[in-house]
XYZ file of C-alpha atoms in Angstrom:
664
model
C 0.000 0.000 0.000
C 1.481 3.380 -0.972
C 2.085 5.923 1.741
C 0.075 9.112 1.813
C 3.181 11.052 0.871
C 3.564 8.887 -2.228
C -0.060 9.542 -3.141
C 0.461 13.291 -2.821
C 3.709 13.032 -4.772
C 1.764 11.625 -7.722
C -0.008 14.991 -7.904
C 3.297 16.825 -7.617
C 4.894 14.755 -10.352
C 1.990 15.256 -12.755
C 2.124 19.010 -12.146
C 5.885 19.105 -12.725
C 5.630 17.030 -15.910
C 2.699 18.929 -17.430
C 4.218 22.348 -16.764
C 7.593 21.248 -18.119
C 6.057 19.873 -21.311
C 3.937 22.978 -21.840
C 6.918 25.206 -21.006
C 4.313 27.286 -19.207
C 2.344 27.157 -15.985
C 2.491 27.240 -12.208
C 4.102 24.219 -10.534
C 4.631 25.739 -7.073
C 1.063 25.845 -5.759
C 0.143 22.282 -6.817
C 3.344 21.006 -5.217
C 2.580 22.885 -2.007
C -1.100 21.893 -1.769
C -0.788 18.237 -2.755
C -1.089 16.932 0.820
C -4.144 19.119 1.446
C -5.709 17.731 -1.714
C -4.931 14.133 -0.791
C -6.589 14.593 2.588
C -9.765 16.229 1.252
C -10.290 14.214 -1.911
C -9.529 10.788 -0.489
C -11.036 11.235 2.944
C -13.882 13.726 2.876
C -15.101 14.807 -0.557
C -18.424 13.289 -1.672
C -18.338 12.881 -5.442
C -18.762 10.371 -8.246
C -16.236 10.547 -11.094
C -18.649 8.634 -13.338
C -21.313 11.339 -12.980
C -19.843 14.820 -12.515
C -23.362 16.325 -12.522
C -24.843 14.205 -9.707
C -27.027 16.764 -7.883
C -25.967 15.917 -4.320
C -22.216 15.887 -4.911
C -19.958 18.119 -2.884
C -18.688 21.132 -4.798
C -14.937 21.712 -4.914
C -13.616 25.107 -5.989
C -9.977 25.860 -6.746
C -10.032 29.596 -6.119
C -6.313 30.025 -6.844
C -6.954 28.786 -10.358
C -3.332 29.081 -11.481
C -2.855 25.839 -9.530
C -4.952 24.114 -12.184
C -2.626 21.148 -12.556
C -3.486 20.164 -8.996
C -7.137 19.898 -9.994
C -6.449 18.168 -13.298
C -4.253 15.644 -11.484
C -7.018 15.008 -8.950
C -9.641 14.535 -11.652
C -7.397 12.186 -13.614
C -6.336 10.055 -10.655
C -9.772 9.733 -9.054
C -11.340 8.505 -12.286
C -12.982 11.385 -14.142
C -13.048 11.402 -17.936
C -9.695 13.143 -18.154
C -6.996 10.992 -19.709
C -3.230 11.113 -19.457
C -3.241 12.435 -23.008
C -5.314 15.350 -21.700
C -2.714 15.901 -18.979
C 0.049 15.846 -21.581
C -1.773 18.525 -23.560
C -1.890 20.987 -20.669
C -2.313 24.565 -21.957
C -2.491 23.508 -25.609
C -4.968 24.539 -28.277
C -8.291 22.725 -27.933
C -7.243 20.726 -24.857
C -9.468 19.924 -21.897
C -6.707 21.125 -19.569
C -6.515 24.891 -20.128
C -4.215 27.126 -18.146
C -6.947 27.958 -15.649
C -9.957 25.709 -14.952
C -13.007 26.229 -17.168
C -16.326 24.712 -16.202
C -17.441 24.268 -19.804
C -14.348 22.303 -20.869
C -13.306 19.821 -18.200
C -15.470 17.146 -16.550
C -15.438 17.699 -12.798
C -14.527 21.386 -12.860
C -17.279 23.207 -10.979
C -16.264 26.844 -11.462
C -14.155 28.759 -13.948
C -11.393 30.308 -11.870
C -8.378 32.441 -12.571
C -9.215 35.983 -11.472
C -8.193 35.667 -7.841
C -10.905 35.937 -5.242
C -13.706 34.940 -7.586
C -13.517 31.250 -6.688
C -14.144 31.727 -2.975
C -16.776 34.372 -3.743
C -18.573 32.062 -6.169
C -18.374 29.286 -3.593
C -20.440 31.455 -1.248
C -23.192 31.317 -3.862
C -22.794 27.539 -4.188
C -23.126 27.081 -0.433
C -26.103 29.438 -0.301
C -27.803 27.493 -3.078
C -27.439 24.252 -1.130
C -29.049 25.800 1.961
C -31.935 27.305 -0.018
C -32.674 24.094 -1.913
C -32.477 22.024 1.255
C -35.131 24.211 2.857
C -37.458 23.760 -0.117
C -37.046 20.066 -0.847
C -35.785 18.187 2.215
C -38.312 16.256 4.269
C -38.041 14.312 7.513
C -35.907 11.284 6.739
C -35.185 12.501 3.202
C -32.146 14.836 3.077
C -32.097 14.874 -0.732
C -30.042 18.081 -0.650
C -27.182 17.561 1.777
C -23.747 18.397 0.481
C -20.852 20.724 1.206
C -18.785 23.307 -0.620
C -14.993 23.102 -0.294
C -12.557 25.763 -1.436
C -8.809 25.963 -1.839
C -7.550 29.546 -1.873
C -4.293 31.421 -1.523
C -2.826 34.726 -0.437
C -3.829 36.402 -3.684
C -7.487 35.497 -3.234
C -7.476 37.101 0.202
C -5.784 40.252 -1.035
C -8.567 40.868 -3.547
C -11.329 42.950 -2.013
C -13.946 40.648 -3.518
C -13.070 37.881 -1.062
C -13.788 40.188 1.861
C -17.162 41.133 0.375
C -18.189 37.526 -0.113
C -16.732 36.071 3.067
C -18.316 38.776 5.194
C -21.666 37.859 3.653
C -21.055 34.118 4.200
C -20.318 34.684 7.867
C -23.400 36.844 8.292
C -25.632 34.236 6.647
C -24.077 31.447 8.756
C -23.260 29.158 5.818
C -22.034 26.255 7.912
C -21.460 23.890 4.982
C -18.794 26.109 3.436
C -15.188 25.219 4.262
C -12.181 27.061 2.873
C -8.628 25.771 3.104
C -6.171 28.652 2.952
C -2.847 27.808 1.326
C -0.758 30.125 3.484
C 2.630 29.827 1.790
C 3.630 33.474 2.216
C 4.618 33.831 -1.438
C 3.041 35.606 -4.381
C 4.375 36.453 -7.834
C 6.518 39.312 -6.583
C 8.014 37.358 -3.689
C 7.322 37.137 0.064
C 3.955 38.708 0.828
C 5.041 40.128 4.179
C 5.762 43.469 2.541
C 2.235 43.922 1.192
C -0.039 41.481 3.014
C 0.465 41.536 6.749
C -3.057 41.561 8.177
C -4.194 39.092 10.813
C -6.232 36.950 8.445
C -7.593 34.512 11.062
C -8.805 37.406 13.210
C -10.382 39.065 10.182
C -12.387 35.962 9.380
C -13.386 35.483 13.009
C -14.637 39.062 13.024
C -16.772 38.144 10.001
C -18.401 35.252 11.856
C -16.259 32.374 10.629
C -14.982 29.376 12.555
C -11.199 29.575 12.142
C -8.674 26.781 12.616
C -5.167 28.176 12.875
C -1.659 26.879 12.298
C -2.307 23.632 10.450
C 0.716 22.115 8.735
C -0.681 21.801 5.237
C 2.144 19.495 4.200
C 1.111 16.896 6.788
C -2.050 15.126 5.661
C -2.858 13.898 9.172
C -3.035 17.456 10.471
C -5.300 18.429 7.614
C -7.520 15.419 8.396
C -7.973 16.583 11.971
C -8.766 20.134 10.873
C -11.374 18.880 8.413
C -13.019 16.791 11.125
C -13.161 19.886 13.342
C -14.725 21.850 10.475
C -17.446 19.231 10.042
C -18.383 19.551 13.716
C -19.326 23.239 13.351
C -22.652 23.663 11.607
C -23.590 27.305 12.181
C -20.494 28.998 10.787
C -18.373 28.650 7.669
C -14.869 27.419 8.428
C -11.468 28.737 7.402
C -8.584 26.285 7.829
C -5.246 28.092 7.775
C -2.714 25.676 6.255
C 0.957 26.584 6.406
C 2.584 25.142 3.304
C 5.798 25.404 1.304
C 5.321 26.545 -2.260
C 7.164 24.239 -4.649
C 7.427 21.581 -1.914
C 10.209 19.129 -2.801
C 12.187 21.407 -5.105
C 15.707 21.691 -3.658
C 16.479 25.076 -5.194
C 13.081 26.720 -5.655
C 10.865 25.550 -2.780
C 9.639 28.414 -0.628
C 10.348 31.062 -3.247
C 8.556 32.889 -6.043
C 10.843 31.093 -8.492
C 8.456 28.125 -8.394
C 5.303 30.170 -8.758
C 4.694 30.946 -12.404
C 7.335 29.190 -14.485
C 8.510 25.627 -15.104
C 11.133 24.337 -12.700
C 13.402 23.551 -15.639
C 14.645 20.054 -16.578
C 17.443 19.861 -14.036
C 15.390 21.196 -11.127
C 12.420 19.030 -12.115
C 14.650 15.953 -11.928
C 16.116 17.123 -8.629
C 12.654 17.703 -7.157
C 11.479 14.239 -8.139
C 14.599 12.733 -6.648
C 14.077 14.648 -3.409
C 10.492 13.396 -3.289
C 11.569 9.814 -3.986
C 9.618 9.744 -7.257
C 11.595 7.614 -9.694
C 8.998 6.969 -12.371
C 9.181 8.269 -15.955
C 7.270 11.439 -16.879
C 3.482 11.056 -17.023
C 3.668 7.648 -15.373
C 1.724 6.685 -12.250
C 2.246 3.173 -10.805
C -0.794 0.887 -10.626
C -0.858 0.671 -6.833
C -0.975 4.464 -6.543
C -3.700 4.654 -9.181
C -5.727 2.057 -7.310
C -5.405 3.972 -4.041
C -6.605 7.158 -5.718
C -9.473 5.619 -7.690
C -12.782 6.968 -6.357
C -15.164 5.406 -8.853
C -16.439 2.580 -6.618
C -16.863 4.838 -3.594
C -18.575 7.459 -5.710
C -20.844 4.908 -7.372
C -21.929 3.594 -3.989
C -22.567 7.086 -2.612
C -24.697 8.068 -5.581
C -26.541 4.744 -5.563
C -27.477 5.294 -1.915
C -28.742 8.758 -2.792
C -30.692 7.492 -5.807
C -32.304 4.848 -3.605
C -33.320 7.515 -1.109
C -34.598 9.728 -3.903
C -36.733 6.899 -5.289
C -38.406 6.567 -1.889
C -38.717 10.340 -1.699
C -40.362 10.327 -5.117
C -42.870 7.736 -3.995
C -43.733 9.738 -0.885
C -43.586 13.233 -2.420
C -44.020 12.879 -6.184
C -44.685 16.552 -6.887
C -41.640 17.736 -4.943
C -39.442 15.126 -6.631
C -40.610 16.174 -10.091
C -40.057 19.832 -9.244
C -36.564 19.075 -7.942
C -35.655 17.273 -11.156
C -37.063 20.108 -13.255
C -35.216 22.831 -11.415
C -31.886 20.997 -11.387
C -32.235 20.381 -15.134
C -32.782 24.097 -15.705
C -36.110 23.678 -17.474
C -38.990 26.113 -17.078
C -42.453 25.049 -15.836
C -44.890 23.561 -18.343
C -47.062 26.639 -17.826
C -44.284 29.011 -18.840
C -45.579 29.810 -22.379
C -48.899 30.929 -20.928
C -47.179 32.937 -18.173
C -44.926 34.708 -20.671
C -47.740 35.372 -23.119
C -49.982 36.880 -20.438
C -47.156 39.050 -19.086
C -46.362 40.364 -22.562
C -50.005 41.076 -23.336
C -50.725 42.826 -20.046
C -47.662 45.056 -20.096
C -48.187 45.897 -23.780
C -51.801 46.911 -23.187
C -50.897 49.097 -20.200
C -50.207 52.517 -21.699
C -49.074 54.343 -18.599
C -45.989 56.554 -18.658
C -43.708 54.804 -16.184
C -39.997 54.336 -15.650
C -38.770 51.038 -17.013
C -37.445 50.218 -13.539
C -41.097 50.323 -12.428
C -42.109 48.159 -15.371
C -39.352 45.770 -14.314
C -40.809 45.485 -10.825
C -44.242 44.937 -12.337
C -42.803 42.071 -14.365
C -41.253 40.556 -11.250
C -44.602 40.791 -9.460
C -45.797 38.246 -12.021
C -42.660 36.197 -12.531
C -41.507 35.554 -8.963
C -44.723 33.826 -7.779
C -44.767 31.769 -10.987
C -41.101 30.756 -11.021
C -39.844 29.482 -7.653
C -36.335 29.195 -9.107
C -36.055 32.987 -9.285
C -33.956 34.269 -6.391
C -33.365 37.994 -6.311
C -31.456 40.636 -4.486
C -29.734 43.977 -4.710
C -26.560 45.692 -3.610
C -28.344 47.778 -0.961
C -30.557 49.577 -3.486
C -33.715 47.508 -3.341
C -36.160 50.389 -3.304
C -34.391 52.209 -6.122
C -33.891 49.298 -8.514
C -37.244 47.609 -7.927
C -35.962 44.063 -7.559
C -38.117 42.983 -4.623
C -41.690 42.164 -5.595
C -44.455 42.087 -3.022
C -44.468 38.278 -2.915
C -40.784 37.943 -2.026
C -39.530 36.854 1.386
C -36.180 37.983 2.765
C -33.352 35.546 3.408
C -31.819 36.272 6.803
C -28.858 34.982 8.834
C -29.430 31.292 9.410
C -32.896 31.493 7.821
C -33.201 30.179 4.290
C -36.942 30.168 3.745
C -36.992 33.197 1.460
C -36.123 34.148 -2.106
C -34.613 37.627 -1.716
C -31.068 38.433 -0.598
C -29.946 41.765 0.784
C -26.337 41.615 -0.399
C -25.317 44.913 1.141
C -22.983 47.311 -0.649
C -21.183 44.472 -2.386
C -21.795 44.666 -6.141
C -18.891 42.365 -6.996
C -19.719 39.931 -4.213
C -23.362 39.898 -5.257
C -22.415 39.031 -8.817
C -20.088 36.222 -7.756
C -22.772 34.790 -5.473
C -25.268 34.938 -8.327
C -22.799 33.029 -10.503
C -22.558 30.410 -7.746
C -26.338 30.103 -7.501
C -26.541 29.596 -11.265
C -23.659 27.108 -11.310
C -25.168 25.028 -8.532
C -28.406 24.491 -10.400
C -31.986 24.951 -9.303
C -31.963 28.752 -9.494
C -32.226 31.663 -11.870
C -30.532 34.470 -9.920
C -31.141 38.148 -10.546
C -29.666 41.149 -8.797
C -29.857 44.893 -9.068
C -27.706 47.966 -8.728
C -27.240 51.269 -10.509
C -25.799 50.879 -13.992
C -22.843 53.110 -13.170
C -21.825 50.698 -10.412
C -21.698 47.736 -12.784
C -18.035 48.729 -13.091
C -17.488 47.122 -9.710
C -18.826 43.826 -11.069
C -17.640 43.864 -14.657
C -15.270 40.925 -14.271
C -17.907 38.739 -12.671
C -20.338 39.542 -15.504
C -17.590 38.540 -17.908
C -17.122 35.231 -16.092
C -20.870 34.525 -16.162
C -20.661 34.815 -19.921
C -17.514 32.701 -20.135
C -19.289 30.022 -18.080
C -22.499 30.417 -20.147
C -24.660 30.826 -17.071
C -28.148 32.302 -16.829
C -27.609 35.282 -14.553
C -29.795 38.375 -14.816
C -28.544 41.850 -13.927
C -31.062 44.634 -13.286
C -29.117 47.844 -13.914
C -31.140 51.007 -13.398
C -30.614 54.771 -13.526
C -29.374 54.241 -17.008
C -28.177 57.626 -18.259
C -27.705 61.303 -17.537
C -31.402 61.061 -16.712
C -30.222 60.379 -13.163
C -30.008 64.153 -13.075
C -29.003 65.929 -9.898
C -26.864 63.083 -8.563
C -24.295 64.183 -11.105
C -21.591 62.466 -13.153
C -20.513 60.084 -10.388
C -23.922 58.440 -10.752
C -24.538 59.034 -14.450
C -23.411 56.123 -16.636
C -21.908 57.106 -19.964
C -19.650 54.334 -21.247
C -21.383 51.468 -19.446
C -23.974 50.279 -21.962
C -21.572 50.046 -24.920
C -18.877 48.491 -22.733
C -21.266 45.770 -21.575
C -22.206 45.135 -25.204
C -18.544 44.472 -25.927
C -18.397 41.484 -23.553
C -18.914 38.412 -25.758
C -22.060 36.491 -24.944
C -23.803 39.144 -22.831
C -27.287 40.202 -23.925
C -27.835 43.881 -23.119
C -31.498 44.968 -23.131
C -32.405 48.662 -22.930
C -36.193 48.774 -23.279
C -38.183 51.912 -24.063
C -41.496 51.099 -22.335
C -43.522 48.395 -20.618
C -43.897 46.223 -23.712
C -40.166 46.090 -24.337
C -39.437 45.574 -20.630
C -41.717 42.531 -20.603
C -39.952 41.161 -23.684
C -36.566 41.741 -22.053
C -37.523 39.880 -18.886
C -39.024 36.983 -20.847
C -35.916 36.718 -23.020
C -33.593 36.821 -20.006
C -35.518 34.066 -18.234
C -35.592 31.878 -21.328
C -31.938 32.339 -22.201
C -30.146 29.384 -20.635
C -26.692 29.875 -22.175
C -25.531 33.208 -20.849
C -26.190 36.327 -18.793
C -28.486 39.223 -19.556
C -28.254 42.854 -18.434
C -31.531 44.776 -18.246
C -30.784 48.507 -18.518
C -33.699 50.414 -16.987
C -34.585 54.073 -16.566
C -35.192 56.200 -13.520
C -37.506 58.592 -15.337
C -40.940 57.877 -16.796
C -40.991 56.935 -20.499
C -43.793 57.365 -23.004
C -45.553 54.155 -24.072
C -45.963 53.162 -27.715
C -48.838 51.478 -29.519
C -47.803 48.432 -31.555
C -49.320 46.120 -34.140
C -49.391 42.355 -33.534
C -46.445 42.011 -35.929
C -44.414 44.553 -33.988
C -45.221 42.777 -30.733
C -44.035 39.494 -32.233
C -40.773 41.182 -33.240
C -39.938 42.586 -29.804
C -37.819 39.570 -28.917
C -35.799 39.944 -32.104
C -33.895 42.802 -30.514
C -34.510 45.345 -33.275
C -37.683 46.123 -35.205
C -39.504 48.845 -37.073
C -41.495 50.834 -34.534
C -42.645 53.660 -36.816
C -42.511 53.445 -40.573
C -43.153 55.752 -43.448
C -44.872 55.404 -46.789
C -42.570 53.881 -49.349
C -38.784 53.669 -49.072
C -37.376 55.584 -46.098
C -34.948 58.397 -46.746
C -33.430 58.227 -43.284
C -33.263 55.642 -40.515
C -33.536 56.749 -36.890
C -32.166 54.129 -34.493
C -32.736 54.448 -30.774
C -32.948 52.613 -27.462
C -34.555 53.191 -24.097
C -35.543 56.725 -23.158
C -34.392 58.042 -26.533
C -36.879 56.023 -28.585
C -39.606 58.577 -28.011
C -37.252 61.314 -29.202
C -36.790 59.407 -32.434
C -40.544 58.905 -32.847
C -41.203 62.601 -32.349
C -38.384 63.510 -34.715
C -39.812 61.192 -37.382
C -43.166 62.935 -37.053
C -41.486 66.336 -37.469
C -39.580 65.091 -40.513
C -42.801 63.759 -41.997
C -44.371 67.191 -41.520
C -41.487 68.557 -43.595
C -42.077 65.984 -46.325
C -39.172 63.685 -45.442
C -39.629 59.931 -44.991
C -38.124 58.606 -41.769
C -38.233 55.103 -40.288
C -37.801 54.599 -36.540
C -36.036 51.415 -35.500
C -36.150 50.515 -31.833
C -33.179 48.350 -30.879
C -33.667 47.188 -27.300
C -31.080 44.402 -27.688
C -28.453 44.606 -30.397
C -27.132 41.149 -29.530
C -30.518 39.543 -30.171
C -30.835 41.543 -33.385
C -27.472 40.289 -34.604
C -28.659 36.693 -34.125
C -31.498 37.193 -36.625
C -31.098 36.004 -40.202
C -29.739 38.347 -42.829
C -33.113 38.783 -44.540
C -34.760 40.046 -41.361
C -31.901 42.405 -40.538
C -32.024 43.787 -44.065
C -35.790 44.309 -43.794
C -35.274 46.433 -40.689
C -32.108 48.269 -41.712
C -32.063 48.281 -45.528
C -28.512 48.635 -46.754
C -29.683 50.997 -49.494
C -30.498 53.678 -46.914
C -27.196 55.265 -45.912
C -28.653 58.272 -44.119
C -28.782 57.026 -40.538
C -28.968 58.663 -37.120
C -28.534 56.706 -33.872
C -29.832 58.233 -30.656
C -28.691 56.897 -27.269
C -27.686 58.708 -24.089
C -24.432 56.783 -23.848
C -20.948 56.858 -25.357
C -21.531 57.327 -29.047
C -18.765 55.479 -30.887
C -20.331 52.042 -30.517
C -23.140 52.963 -32.937
C -20.746 53.413 -35.850
C -21.258 49.731 -36.680
C -24.830 50.618 -37.662
C -24.641 54.171 -38.975
C -21.205 54.067 -40.614
C -18.666 56.845 -40.757
C -21.042 58.992 -42.781
C -23.950 58.631 -40.346
C -24.659 60.615 -37.216
C -24.815 59.644 -33.547
C -26.625 61.725 -30.988
C -24.819 60.429 -27.944
C -22.367 61.299 -25.196
C -18.756 62.275 -25.774
C -18.156 63.536 -22.235
C -19.323 62.974 -18.699
C -22.562 64.602 -17.583
C -23.257 67.275 -15.003
C -25.323 67.729 -11.858
C -28.646 69.285 -12.876
C -32.283 68.336 -13.405
C -32.657 65.603 -16.013
C -34.617 67.693 -18.486
C -31.982 70.367 -18.507
C -29.254 67.798 -18.998
C -30.943 66.184 -21.989
C -31.260 69.587 -23.619
C -27.686 70.546 -22.746
C -26.259 67.408 -24.369
C -28.398 67.454 -27.494
C -31.102 64.915 -26.690
C -33.914 66.964 -28.200
C -36.306 66.491 -31.069
C -34.859 69.565 -32.740
C -31.317 68.204 -32.685
C -32.321 64.787 -34.001
C -34.258 66.445 -36.832
C -31.303 68.708 -37.605
C -28.882 65.793 -37.740
C -31.203 63.883 -40.063
C -31.764 66.809 -42.414
C -28.048 67.420 -42.718
C -27.702 63.905 -44.117
C -30.451 64.383 -46.729
């Protein structure tokens, strides 16, 4: 029987070999954390390599994602569908072992990690999801949702402010099934962290309501075992286990230094490290007895079989709950969804009140939240302003998981990471609100939601200089076009209730990526539409107001500026000029339409084009060309009443008409 050190050394050797072959990567962290990994994955982690999507598996998150070869080694050795050829192709084009873990590429990877701090923050959402689902579906004698979330993280994760946001929230909510193992090796890319990271981390986490286990030797598996057992005994607090480790453990010349962090050891040092570890096997070779000791397929199969047996009895006793659990974990919408969506669209289209789209958004949620139990909402301390809490919602509170609304506090980034975790876990469609201008705080987490192809809905209000007196600190300018530039993000900026309903329906139905709903503070004029126009709302761009015959000029607009375009078209018509108004609430959806439809809306023969949007103007050049005009923002705003600001910056009927006439 191999020793535990030999089992951990298999991980070290695979990391050394893969990084050497790729001539790129991070060997130090995998070498330092190998004993921690051996303890957790062989002794405590509940998982089944044959079914990486088993609903009641534990979730493991490698927050310091540069240590990816540790995770790939674990997945390979325990029996996941990750071959030695995959290990050999570490960091190569098209491989299933990219430089940092990606949830869409590698079986067994739960979270895409790389930006430090996002792994632990996302794990908070995973742990929260488990608690919420358990409250809904567990019954006496049937703990169908009963798993844990485990995280490895390093110094860099704790230096990022995001981790403080998320971990403070986790402590407040008393997420007792969240355990983080801190790889405290004292080294980052630039060298010893003592010069730039000297806080009392254990005390900080204790102050945030965590159970903290100090001074564990992370290179002694038996000490890690004991710490993990102590973590399991505490159920009302998340646990931080502080593991002292040596980065690059086993490397004679580079252990304990930044030299092992982000570059291959080099052939000579790689050989010396293996010799020091007593690993005499050829590269990419793991002896059979070590493989057998690592293999988790039988244990995982038995664990899942026991759960499936329990679930079968649960299904017999509670058939409706069992069916609902299966539906939610599969990500499908209720059978009644088409009727729900159709009624919502019809009602909000027929309602011709002049309301802010943030109000229309709340009205939509008043319908959607009672109908879709998977919707779980929240805001970054702006609930009343962003309208994300419908009347039917119930607040989630510390240690109480019976609700569907989370007060995240002033933690935009942490909120977004938690929403990603809720979506990754399964069973939820998370949505969260803040002011559009503060989406800057969360931009990277929105990007990751797209990279992971997760259904996460952002409600971003106060969408322009229409914020008014709050001034340029609160007036978004570049935010809408910058969000549009993130691949895979659908950005909806509706102009009235009908378009807001369409945006919410599209966001709920879109299962392969995030959506941002950009909503106004100020009331917007409603528009009357034909049945054909209503059917085209979801296409992202459509003809809202047409003219007789071929248009001479196209007026493109979104959100609060659509009415300006409609009024300008009427003025142009009075002057004998033919103008078509195209509302484009979602350019991404419009781009997905076939060429014939796009040509029918924006005929290429009409070169006179004016785009109107109270945001940075350059983005619209893709539609109006260099010879078109954009009525947009080229500067920050000012502090003044909204009406005065729109006039000051050219958002008037007169200016739109003038710009159009100059093109004709």
